Amino acid sequence: MTGRKPKKGPCGAAQAPDCVVPLTLAAYTAPDRTAPVPARLRYHRRDPYAVHLDCQVDLPTPVTWVFARDLLAQGLHGWAGPGDVSVHPSFDPAHDVVYFWLHPPGCPVTFHAPKPVIEQFLAASYAIVPAGGETEYVDLDELLSQVRSRDAPPAG
């Protein structure tokens, strides 16, 4: 590392992720029954507040959930996320897992993943962009320009 600040980019800019951690989620299909779901967690410094959870990575187009990195970090220690994504640890000391409650319209799903894998992913993401340093990686002028162009009425 040269000590120079990274080039800023708009949130959500397409690029290769800075951190990818593959994992297998356990999806609850019935009470006390789970099915393995190949997945990966991704982190992009150009979208520094977000993490991407890609489910069914063996499909041509995985199902991707994007949510706050802070929500994932808070979910390691207690219930986090009152919206479409909720995360919380197991409260049973015998199970070192983190639960994900995903609430798409009409089709909620619950997964769990090994807590050490989630901790490893978060540690790697914080090594890339420390907590509190996210604003150094967001080009607000570019982001506002993109929002304005989406909200502009069609020409002609």
Short mmCIF file of C-alpha atoms in Angstrom, two decimals:
data_model
loop_
_atom_site.label_atom_id
_atom_site.label_comp_id
_atom_site.label_asym_id
_atom_site.label_seq_id
_atom_site.Cartn_x
_atom_site.Cartn_y
_atom_site.Cartn_z
CA MET A 1 0.00 0.00 0.00
CA THR A 2 1.41 3.38 -0.98
CA GLY A 3 -0.45 5.42 1.62
CA ARG A 4 -2.49 7.22 -1.02
CA LYS A 5 -6.22 7.46 -0.59
CA PRO A 6 -8.14 5.09 -2.82
CA LYS A 7 -9.94 6.51 -5.79
CA LYS A 8 -13.48 7.35 -4.78
CA GLY A 9 -16.40 5.90 -6.67
CA PRO A 10 -20.17 6.00 -6.47
CA CYS A 11 -21.95 3.64 -4.14
CA GLY A 12 -22.82 0.41 -5.83
CA ALA A 13 -20.41 0.83 -8.71
CA ALA A 14 -19.88 -2.44 -10.56
CA GLN A 15 -16.45 -3.90 -9.86
CA ALA A 16 -14.81 -6.97 -8.49
CA PRO A 17 -15.38 -7.32 -4.75
CA ASP A 18 -12.53 -6.59 -2.36
CA CYS A 19 -13.54 -9.48 -0.11
CA VAL A 20 -15.44 -12.68 -0.88
CA VAL A 21 -16.15 -15.42 1.64
CA PRO A 22 -17.91 -18.56 0.43
CA LEU A 23 -20.17 -20.35 2.87
CA THR A 24 -23.00 -22.82 3.03
CA LEU A 25 -26.19 -21.55 4.58
CA ALA A 26 -28.66 -23.90 6.20
CA ALA A 27 -32.16 -22.98 4.98
CA TYR A 28 -35.07 -24.01 7.15
CA THR A 29 -37.49 -25.98 4.99
CA ALA A 30 -39.66 -27.31 7.84
CA PRO A 31 -39.44 -27.36 11.62
CA ASP A 32 -36.13 -29.01 12.53
CA ARG A 33 -35.23 -29.57 8.85
CA THR A 34 -32.66 -27.65 6.85
CA ALA A 35 -31.27 -27.78 3.35
CA PRO A 36 -27.80 -26.58 2.32
CA VAL A 37 -27.66 -23.42 0.21
CA PRO A 38 -24.38 -22.49 -1.46
CA ALA A 39 -23.73 -18.82 -0.82
CA ARG A 40 -21.08 -16.13 -0.52
CA LEU A 41 -20.66 -12.86 1.29
CA ARG A 42 -19.12 -10.00 -0.71
CA TYR A 43 -17.76 -6.62 0.31
CA HIS A 44 -16.88 -3.77 -2.05
CA ARG A 45 -14.96 -0.74 -0.81
CA ARG A 46 -16.83 1.32 -3.43
CA ASP A 47 -20.08 0.46 -1.62
CA PRO A 48 -18.58 0.69 1.86
CA TYR A 49 -21.74 0.61 3.97
CA ALA A 50 -23.15 -2.55 2.38
CA VAL A 51 -22.57 -6.28 2.32
CA HIS A 52 -23.92 -8.56 -0.38
CA LEU A 53 -25.23 -12.02 0.41
CA ASP A 54 -25.48 -14.12 -2.75
CA CYS A 55 -27.62 -17.22 -2.30
CA GLN A 56 -27.65 -20.21 -4.66
CA VAL A 57 -24.32 -19.24 -6.22
CA ASP A 58 -24.54 -22.37 -8.37
CA LEU A 59 -27.42 -20.80 -10.37
CA PRO A 60 -26.80 -18.66 -13.49
CA THR A 61 -28.09 -15.65 -11.52
CA PRO A 62 -27.78 -15.90 -7.74
CA VAL A 63 -30.36 -14.29 -5.49
CA THR A 64 -28.61 -11.33 -3.86
CA TRP A 65 -29.53 -9.52 -0.67
CA VAL A 66 -27.82 -6.21 0.07
CA PHE A 67 -27.91 -4.85 3.59
CA ALA A 68 -25.86 -2.73 5.98
CA ARG A 69 -22.52 -4.00 7.19
CA ASP A 70 -23.40 -2.49 10.58
CA LEU A 71 -26.55 -4.63 10.69
CA LEU A 72 -24.46 -7.76 10.19
CA ALA A 73 -21.99 -6.68 12.88
CA GLN A 74 -24.78 -5.88 15.35
CA GLY A 75 -26.43 -9.22 14.57
CA LEU A 76 -23.42 -11.07 15.97
CA HIS A 77 -24.35 -9.86 19.46
CA GLY A 78 -28.12 -9.38 19.44
CA TRP A 79 -31.17 -8.92 17.27
CA ALA A 80 -30.58 -6.41 14.46
CA GLY A 81 -32.70 -5.29 11.55
CA PRO A 82 -36.38 -4.50 11.83
CA GLY A 83 -36.90 -4.50 8.05
CA ASP A 84 -36.51 -6.96 5.17
CA VAL A 85 -33.34 -8.41 6.69
CA SER A 86 -32.90 -9.39 10.34
CA VAL A 87 -29.82 -10.97 11.84
CA HIS A 88 -29.19 -12.41 15.30
CA PRO A 89 -26.92 -14.92 17.00
CA SER A 90 -28.07 -18.20 18.41
CA PHE A 91 -28.93 -17.78 22.05
CA ASP A 92 -28.09 -21.45 22.64
CA PRO A 93 -24.39 -21.73 23.61
CA ALA A 94 -24.27 -25.16 21.98
CA HIS A 95 -24.91 -23.61 18.54
CA ASP A 96 -22.31 -21.11 17.30
CA VAL A 97 -24.42 -19.81 14.41
CA VAL A 98 -25.92 -16.58 13.16
CA TYR A 99 -29.51 -16.49 11.90
CA PHE A 100 -30.65 -14.53 8.85
CA TRP A 101 -34.36 -13.78 8.51
CA LEU A 102 -35.05 -12.58 4.95
CA HIS A 103 -38.50 -11.19 4.31
CA PRO A 104 -39.28 -10.83 0.61
CA PRO A 105 -42.95 -10.14 -0.10
CA GLY A 106 -44.90 -13.37 0.31
CA CYS A 107 -41.91 -15.67 0.81
CA PRO A 108 -39.95 -15.26 4.06
CA VAL A 109 -36.94 -17.52 4.54
CA THR A 110 -34.67 -18.28 7.47
CA PHE A 111 -31.04 -19.36 7.20
CA HIS A 112 -28.24 -19.90 9.60
CA ALA A 113 -24.51 -19.73 9.03
CA PRO A 114 -21.49 -20.52 11.18
CA LYS A 115 -20.71 -17.51 13.36
CA PRO A 116 -16.90 -17.83 12.89
CA VAL A 117 -17.33 -17.45 9.11
CA ILE A 118 -19.38 -14.27 9.59
CA GLU A 119 -16.79 -12.92 12.03
CA GLN A 120 -13.99 -13.70 9.54
CA PHE A 121 -15.85 -11.89 6.77
CA LEU A 122 -16.48 -8.81 8.92
CA ALA A 123 -12.86 -8.69 10.10
CA ALA A 124 -11.70 -8.79 6.47
CA SER A 125 -14.15 -6.03 5.48
CA TYR A 126 -13.00 -3.81 8.38
CA ALA A 127 -9.37 -4.38 7.33
CA ILE A 128 -10.33 -2.97 3.91
CA VAL A 129 -12.49 -0.08 5.18
CA PRO A 130 -12.37 0.56 8.92
CA ALA A 131 -15.60 1.36 10.75
CA GLY A 132 -16.13 5.10 10.50
CA GLY A 133 -13.97 5.40 7.39
CA GLU A 134 -16.71 4.66 4.86
CA THR A 135 -17.12 8.27 3.72
CA GLU A 136 -13.57 8.21 2.30
CA TYR A 137 -14.77 5.72 -0.31
CA VAL A 138 -17.97 7.39 -1.48
CA ASP A 139 -18.01 10.06 -4.17
CA LEU A 140 -21.13 12.00 -3.16
CA ASP A 141 -21.05 14.21 -6.26
CA GLU A 142 -21.14 11.14 -8.53
CA LEU A 143 -23.83 9.51 -6.40
CA LEU A 144 -26.02 12.63 -6.54
CA SER A 145 -25.48 12.85 -10.29
CA GLN A 146 -26.69 9.25 -10.69
CA VAL A 147 -29.75 9.89 -8.53
CA ARG A 148 -30.61 13.05 -10.46
CA SER A 149 -30.27 11.29 -13.81
CA ARG A 150 -32.64 8.52 -12.64
CA ASP A 151 -35.19 11.05 -11.40
CA ALA A 152 -35.03 13.24 -14.49
CA PRO A 153 -38.09 13.13 -16.75
CA PRO A 154 -37.54 11.40 -20.11
CA ALA A 155 -36.39 13.69 -22.92
CA GLY A 156 -38.74 14.54 -25.67
#
